[in-house]
């Protein structure tokens, strides 16, 4: 509820698939190359050229369909969506109209610790358009780069099931982590590999849904949140002032933090969809549909639940790890060793490791950390060979260098002294030099114990096993 | 010796026997072009230099003892909607007047791989929309049998060039009769192959689900030989049929004994010229005398085919021709104010009236609120028409009809009445609607000395049967007769 | 059945001169009338499952064409790009 209104949000999310070639021709599907260098007569829409559908695109879309619990239409077709724009060489986009590859699914998301189920209306395959370049220096012209033409897209259309911008954000983040888990999209927001259109409406509780506006050009998840919040307030302002909401398409300007009207319902475009005559029916064998389902890895929402139930992780921690394929892979392979409790690992992964990744803008694979060296480190701490402080020193090294943890213990001189006689000798020496503190302790100043143990640790240059040291000092004091 | 008059088969034999070279043949054809082209206007672009170069190469290979394909060294003309790398491909439109494709159509690769000599690009109705070649932006082509008359269309240049011996054979394209109708008017043989048997890659699209490239020639054998060169599965065309083909010219002599020929009564009703009708019936009688069995059949939905055809083809065309926007290639208007004005002026100045009319019709039938009443209805009728053909073919082997209801009309006679012009396609569109193969073969002349065409329609991928029947008939009546120009 | 020629022309990005409107309208009307005589078929279009499409293997091919070759037909080129009147979006 915002200002006494219920909010209804639906999202249309476009994800670029990371195939080798484009959807309808064998040009390279790659971002960031020289303008108009990844094009051919087909994706330039030259007269007489014809599309041929890339089989990976179908596979990837079906995988996403499975991941979002969709019904797979193993017999479907493609359609033309006709409109004129300089970034669309054929003046139609090959897409899917009434029969999408996947439909009627759902995805469970977590918002503030609560699970919400968001319906998925459909997932269909289509081609991306090119890019227009604008500059004041172009003297009233725009330039057209067609490299992106024909980059494969899936469009994931949600039901209007979200009730706040926070839910929309959680939904988008869930989609992103699923796309990463399936390894079908690079998910590089800055390159536009995931983009979305947002449908928002508001209504008073108990009343039917309000008129919706569609907002385009939302290029990041944070922009989606800002855009939705802006749109909610814009609509409520209108209603509160006695106005009515028009069905229209708006464009989000993230720099200005506002949406502006692009076109009203009356000028809504007539796309004249009809079946693409250059392509035949897509028929995917049932066995292939099933095989693609088998290949789906455990997805983040399932992992999250398992981490909480099996390993007793806090939901927040479980979510954090599960959301990242790389962290989850690391954590899962640590746990697969079956040697130490989850806590021994999460302390490191969610502590020093995340801090290191964030501080250095690195990803897991940029580091040398793996389940083997992390388990060795955990083992040495658990069996008290090294202290926690020593562990941190080793951890810092194994993040960046492929070095044996055991060798590092020696190299850095971090082995703890747990030999009782050696510790007793240290204790005897320190006690002999600190008669005042012994006196204080005997007179009830218990914090003198801490001081004495600290002196012992210092004398051992930090290598004494702190627990044993304390015990020995206490023993000696009590026997004095 | 007038080499240009000979058939591809004869010339091929002569080259094999060392009686003549490809250069001599090519020169002969270009001499003929120089002599009659001013009266016929079949070509949009001639490519003599490269043709002679290609002919010389073939001759060199032959004298080096290399084994060459059957049609190596034979001059061929290409309809100007088939993409030829480095040779402008205009579709007889101002829109593509200076467009030079950077790639070859799949059929062109096959033509070149077979060592054929491309003479140039042939005139047509703009973007293949028309039945007379009067819709060419450049010029109308004239019928070699009577230069006051149209050659038919849209492959008018392809038919006229072959009839006037300005090419030995040619390639055309057929969306609603555009190979067969001009073949009939010009008195040559034209085959519209089964949809999917010849790759459409590089054929500038008019109506993707109906378009098909096919061969034209003066003899059935030449057409069979050329069809064997151009057919075949192509990975570049998703609608291309995945199958193999045997050499169609090998079994032409197998005769028609026992062949069941159906005469659909709907194709012999009103609007069919009496002389045309008797020409067809005489031809069928001749085949009957050779052992064929003739029976009357019915294809009741024939009357709806023309409407369905215009809806489906215009709908697809409106989308296929949307890409001509003055951005990547082709004509761009000179003065404009902003993007939309640039689009509108470019397209309004670049397209002729017939093209605009079909784009408008196609846009209308697909537009919001009309799709079901028009496009969907037409597609449902298409299904019904196909089913009726399937039903008929459970009973007969081939169906014989006139190719066109009348013989060639005068230039300008029908230009102001689109519906009358469209009606000339009434016997041919059904074949495209159903994706079937059909051949038009000359069957005599009317009292004005204008050729009549017999159309034989077959089931999908039965080109061999059609060619055999046409060949048998051709042997009986003598086939092509050279017009005086 | 009235056809809004101007609206259709706008969708098709064609400019029809006012003096041409009537001609287009009557010609289109004739064609539409012809179509309206078609019988109604109470049926739905179905997908042709028996004629499935062969899909292409996902393998990129590079350096098939130079940019210069592909842009050679363009009316206006600048800095390796096609040039169009300024778009506002």
PDB file of N, CA and C in Angstrom, chain A residues 406-453:
ATOM      1  N   UNK A 406      49.455 -25.319   4.271  1.00  0.00           N
ATOM      2  CA  UNK A 406      50.379 -25.873   5.276  1.00  0.00           C
ATOM      3  C   UNK A 406      51.740 -25.196   5.194  1.00  0.00           C
ATOM      4  N   UNK A 407      52.197 -24.989   3.978  1.00  0.00           N
ATOM      5  CA  UNK A 407      53.489 -24.315   3.830  1.00  0.00           C
ATOM      6  C   UNK A 407      53.437 -22.887   4.343  1.00  0.00           C
ATOM      7  N   UNK A 408      52.283 -22.265   4.133  1.00  0.00           N
ATOM      8  CA  UNK A 408      52.133 -20.885   4.587  1.00  0.00           C
ATOM      9  C   UNK A 408      52.216 -20.797   6.120  1.00  0.00           C
ATOM     10  N   UNK A 409      51.741 -21.825   6.789  1.00  0.00           N
ATOM     11  CA  UNK A 409      51.799 -21.828   8.260  1.00  0.00           C
ATOM     12  C   UNK A 409      53.254 -21.686   8.698  1.00  0.00           C
ATOM     13  N   UNK A 410      54.121 -22.451   8.032  1.00  0.00           N
ATOM     14  CA  UNK A 410      55.535 -22.369   8.389  1.00  0.00           C
ATOM     15  C   UNK A 410      56.143 -21.057   7.915  1.00  0.00           C
ATOM     16  N   UNK A 411      55.841 -20.758   6.653  1.00  0.00           N
ATOM     17  CA  UNK A 411      56.435 -19.570   6.056  1.00  0.00           C
ATOM     18  C   UNK A 411      56.133 -18.319   6.873  1.00  0.00           C
ATOM     19  N   UNK A 412      54.904 -18.244   7.336  1.00  0.00           N
ATOM     20  CA  UNK A 412      54.509 -17.061   8.096  1.00  0.00           C
ATOM     21  C   UNK A 412      54.705 -17.275   9.605  1.00  0.00           C
ATOM     22  N   UNK A 413      55.201 -18.469   9.987  1.00  0.00           N
ATOM     23  CA  UNK A 413      55.456 -18.776  11.387  1.00  0.00           C
ATOM     24  C   UNK A 413      54.201 -18.679  12.235  1.00  0.00           C
ATOM     25  N   UNK A 414      53.148 -19.314  11.795  1.00  0.00           N
ATOM     26  CA  UNK A 414      51.864 -19.139  12.469  1.00  0.00           C
ATOM     27  C   UNK A 414      51.430 -20.336  13.305  1.00  0.00           C
ATOM     28  N   UNK A 415      52.296 -21.385  13.380  1.00  0.00           N
ATOM     29  CA  UNK A 415      51.881 -22.567  14.134  1.00  0.00           C
ATOM     30  C   UNK A 415      51.724 -22.214  15.601  1.00  0.00           C
ATOM     31  N   UNK A 416      50.659 -22.649  16.203  1.00  0.00           N
ATOM     32  CA  UNK A 416      50.414 -22.354  17.619  1.00  0.00           C
ATOM     33  C   UNK A 416      51.250 -23.295  18.471  1.00  0.00           C
ATOM     34  N   UNK A 417      51.728 -22.786  19.607  1.00  0.00           N
ATOM     35  CA  UNK A 417      52.432 -23.658  20.536  1.00  0.00           C
ATOM     36  C   UNK A 417      51.388 -24.283  21.462  1.00  0.00           C
ATOM     37  N   UNK A 418      51.263 -25.580  21.391  1.00  0.00           N
ATOM     38  CA  UNK A 418      50.281 -26.257  22.241  1.00  0.00           C
ATOM     39  C   UNK A 418      50.999 -27.269  23.161  1.00  0.00           C
ATOM     40  N   UNK A 419      52.335 -27.166  23.158  1.00  0.00           N
ATOM     41  CA  UNK A 419      53.131 -28.059  24.003  1.00  0.00           C
ATOM     42  C   UNK A 419      53.064 -27.523  25.442  1.00  0.00           C
ATOM     43  N   UNK A 420      52.452 -28.272  26.353  1.00  0.00           N
ATOM     44  CA  UNK A 420      52.180 -27.809  27.712  1.00  0.00           C
ATOM     45  C   UNK A 420      53.450 -27.367  28.438  1.00  0.00           C
ATOM     46  N   UNK A 421      54.513 -28.114  28.261  1.00  0.00           N
ATOM     47  CA  UNK A 421      55.719 -27.763  29.012  1.00  0.00           C
ATOM     48  C   UNK A 421      56.282 -26.438  28.529  1.00  0.00           C
ATOM     49  N   UNK A 422      56.218 -26.216  27.188  1.00  0.00           N
ATOM     50  CA  UNK A 422      56.708 -24.952  26.673  1.00  0.00           C
ATOM     51  C   UNK A 422      55.863 -23.792  27.202  1.00  0.00           C
ATOM     52  N   UNK A 423      54.527 -24.025  27.236  1.00  0.00           N
ATOM     53  CA  UNK A 423      53.629 -22.975  27.709  1.00  0.00           C
ATOM     54  C   UNK A 423      53.856 -22.719  29.200  1.00  0.00           C
ATOM     55  N   UNK A 424      54.082 -23.792  29.924  1.00  0.00           N
ATOM     56  CA  UNK A 424      54.319 -23.621  31.369  1.00  0.00           C
ATOM     57  C   UNK A 424      55.568 -22.804  31.616  1.00  0.00           C
ATOM     58  N   UNK A 425      56.585 -23.036  30.815  1.00  0.00           N
ATOM     59  CA  UNK A 425      57.826 -22.288  30.978  1.00  0.00           C
ATOM     60  C   UNK A 425      57.582 -20.793  30.762  1.00  0.00           C
ATOM     61  N   UNK A 426      56.761 -20.491  29.719  1.00  0.00           N
ATOM     62  CA  UNK A 426      56.442 -19.083  29.472  1.00  0.00           C
ATOM     63  C   UNK A 426      55.684 -18.500  30.662  1.00  0.00           C
ATOM     64  N   UNK A 427      54.688 -19.261  31.140  1.00  0.00           N
ATOM     65  CA  UNK A 427      53.873 -18.788  32.249  1.00  0.00           C
ATOM     66  C   UNK A 427      54.750 -18.510  33.471  1.00  0.00           C
ATOM     67  N   UNK A 428      55.650 -19.433  33.765  1.00  0.00           N
ATOM     68  CA  UNK A 428      56.504 -19.262  34.940  1.00  0.00           C
ATOM     69  C   UNK A 428      57.306 -17.972  34.825  1.00  0.00           C
ATOM     70  N   UNK A 429      57.825 -17.738  33.624  1.00  0.00           N
ATOM     71  CA  UNK A 429      58.666 -16.562  33.408  1.00  0.00           C
ATOM     72  C   UNK A 429      57.838 -15.278  33.608  1.00  0.00           C
ATOM     73  N   UNK A 430      56.647 -15.234  32.979  1.00  0.00           N
ATOM     74  CA  UNK A 430      55.808 -14.041  33.061  1.00  0.00           C
ATOM     75  C   UNK A 430      55.345 -13.798  34.487  1.00  0.00           C
ATOM     76  N   UNK A 431      54.958 -14.863  35.192  1.00  0.00           N
ATOM     77  CA  UNK A 431      54.478 -14.689  36.572  1.00  0.00           C
ATOM     78  C   UNK A 431      55.596 -14.168  37.458  1.00  0.00           C
ATOM     79  N   UNK A 432      56.803 -14.665  37.196  1.00  0.00           N
ATOM     80  CA  UNK A 432      57.924 -14.233  38.005  1.00  0.00           C
ATOM     81  C   UNK A 432      58.189 -12.743  37.814  1.00  0.00           C
ATOM     82  N   UNK A 433      57.881 -12.216  36.608  1.00  0.00           N
ATOM     83  CA  UNK A 433      58.155 -10.805  36.333  1.00  0.00           C
ATOM     84  C   UNK A 433      56.997  -9.896  36.720  1.00  0.00           C
ATOM     85  N   UNK A 434      55.870 -10.462  37.192  1.00  0.00           N
ATOM     86  CA  UNK A 434      54.679  -9.633  37.424  1.00  0.00           C
ATOM     87  C   UNK A 434      54.048  -9.913  38.787  1.00  0.00           C
ATOM     88  N   UNK A 435      54.825  -9.742  39.777  1.00  0.00           N
ATOM     89  CA  UNK A 435      54.320 -10.051  41.124  1.00  0.00           C
ATOM     90  C   UNK A 435      53.147  -9.172  41.518  1.00  0.00           C
ATOM     91  N   UNK A 436      53.163  -7.909  41.043  1.00  0.00           N
ATOM     92  CA  UNK A 436      52.079  -6.989  41.398  1.00  0.00           C
ATOM     93  C   UNK A 436      50.732  -7.496  40.860  1.00  0.00           C
ATOM     94  N   UNK A 437      50.776  -8.012  39.700  1.00  0.00           N
ATOM     95  CA  UNK A 437      49.530  -8.507  39.098  1.00  0.00           C
ATOM     96  C   UNK A 437      49.026  -9.747  39.815  1.00  0.00           C
ATOM     97  N   UNK A 438      49.944 -10.596  40.257  1.00  0.00           N
ATOM     98  CA  UNK A 438      49.534 -11.773  41.024  1.00  0.00           C
ATOM     99  C   UNK A 438      48.837 -11.321  42.304  1.00  0.00           C
ATOM    100  N   UNK A 439      49.458 -10.300  42.895  1.00  0.00           N
ATOM    101  CA  UNK A 439      48.884  -9.739  44.104  1.00  0.00           C
ATOM    102  C   UNK A 439      47.476  -9.210  43.850  1.00  0.00           C
ATOM    103  N   UNK A 440      47.380  -8.433  42.806  1.00  0.00           N
ATOM    104  CA  UNK A 440      46.062  -7.878  42.446  1.00  0.00           C
ATOM    105  C   UNK A 440      45.025  -8.986  42.254  1.00  0.00           C
ATOM    106  N   UNK A 441      45.421 -10.029  41.561  1.00  0.00           N
ATOM    107  CA  UNK A 441      44.494 -11.144  41.301  1.00  0.00           C
ATOM    108  C   UNK A 441      44.038 -11.762  42.602  1.00  0.00           C
ATOM    109  N   UNK A 442      45.009 -11.969  43.484  1.00  0.00           N
ATOM    110  CA  UNK A 442      44.668 -12.598  44.769  1.00  0.00           C
ATOM    111  C   UNK A 442      43.731 -11.710  45.568  1.00  0.00           C
ATOM    112  N   UNK A 443      43.832 -10.365  45.298  1.00  0.00           N
ATOM    113  CA  UNK A 443      42.949  -9.448  46.009  1.00  0.00           C
ATOM    114  C   UNK A 443      41.613  -9.242  45.289  1.00  0.00           C
ATOM    115  N   UNK A 444      41.348 -10.093  44.371  1.00  0.00           N
ATOM    116  CA  UNK A 444      40.016 -10.082  43.735  1.00  0.00           C
ATOM    117  C   UNK A 444      39.939  -9.309  42.429  1.00  0.00           C
ATOM    118  N   UNK A 445      41.015  -8.699  41.952  1.00  0.00           N
ATOM    119  CA  UNK A 445      40.941  -8.008  40.670  1.00  0.00           C
ATOM    120  C   UNK A 445      41.125  -9.020  39.538  1.00  0.00           C
ATOM    121  N   UNK A 446      39.998  -9.590  39.128  1.00  0.00           N
ATOM    122  CA  UNK A 446      40.062 -10.703  38.178  1.00  0.00           C
ATOM    123  C   UNK A 446      40.599 -10.292  36.811  1.00  0.00           C
ATOM    124  N   UNK A 447      40.489  -9.007  36.464  1.00  0.00           N
ATOM    125  CA  UNK A 447      41.000  -8.641  35.136  1.00  0.00           C
ATOM    126  C   UNK A 447      42.521  -8.710  35.060  1.00  0.00           C
ATOM    127  N   UNK A 448      43.160  -8.879  36.197  1.00  0.00           N
ATOM    128  CA  UNK A 448      44.599  -9.092  36.188  1.00  0.00           C
ATOM    129  C   UNK A 448      44.937 -10.376  35.440  1.00  0.00           C
ATOM    130  N   UNK A 449      44.002 -11.340  35.448  1.00  0.00           N
ATOM    131  CA  UNK A 449      44.231 -12.598  34.727  1.00  0.00           C
ATOM    132  C   UNK A 449      44.420 -12.318  33.245  1.00  0.00           C
ATOM    133  N   UNK A 450      43.531 -11.501  32.729  1.00  0.00           N
ATOM    134  CA  UNK A 450      43.611 -11.158  31.301  1.00  0.00           C
ATOM    135  C   UNK A 450      44.949 -10.526  30.975  1.00  0.00           C
ATOM    136  N   UNK A 451      45.382  -9.630  31.828  1.00  0.00           N
ATOM    137  CA  UNK A 451      46.654  -8.966  31.575  1.00  0.00           C
ATOM    138  C   UNK A 451      47.783  -9.990  31.520  1.00  0.00           C
ATOM    139  N   UNK A 452      47.765 -10.918  32.501  1.00  0.00           N
ATOM    140  CA  UNK A 452      48.851 -11.912  32.577  1.00  0.00           C
ATOM    141  C   UNK A 452      48.843 -12.825  31.347  1.00  0.00           C
ATOM    142  N   UNK A 453      47.648 -13.262  30.965  1.00  0.00           N
ATOM    143  CA  UNK A 453      47.563 -14.133  29.779  1.00  0.00           C
ATOM    144  C   UNK A 453      48.080 -13.365  28.552  1.00  0.00           C
TER     145      UNK A 453
END
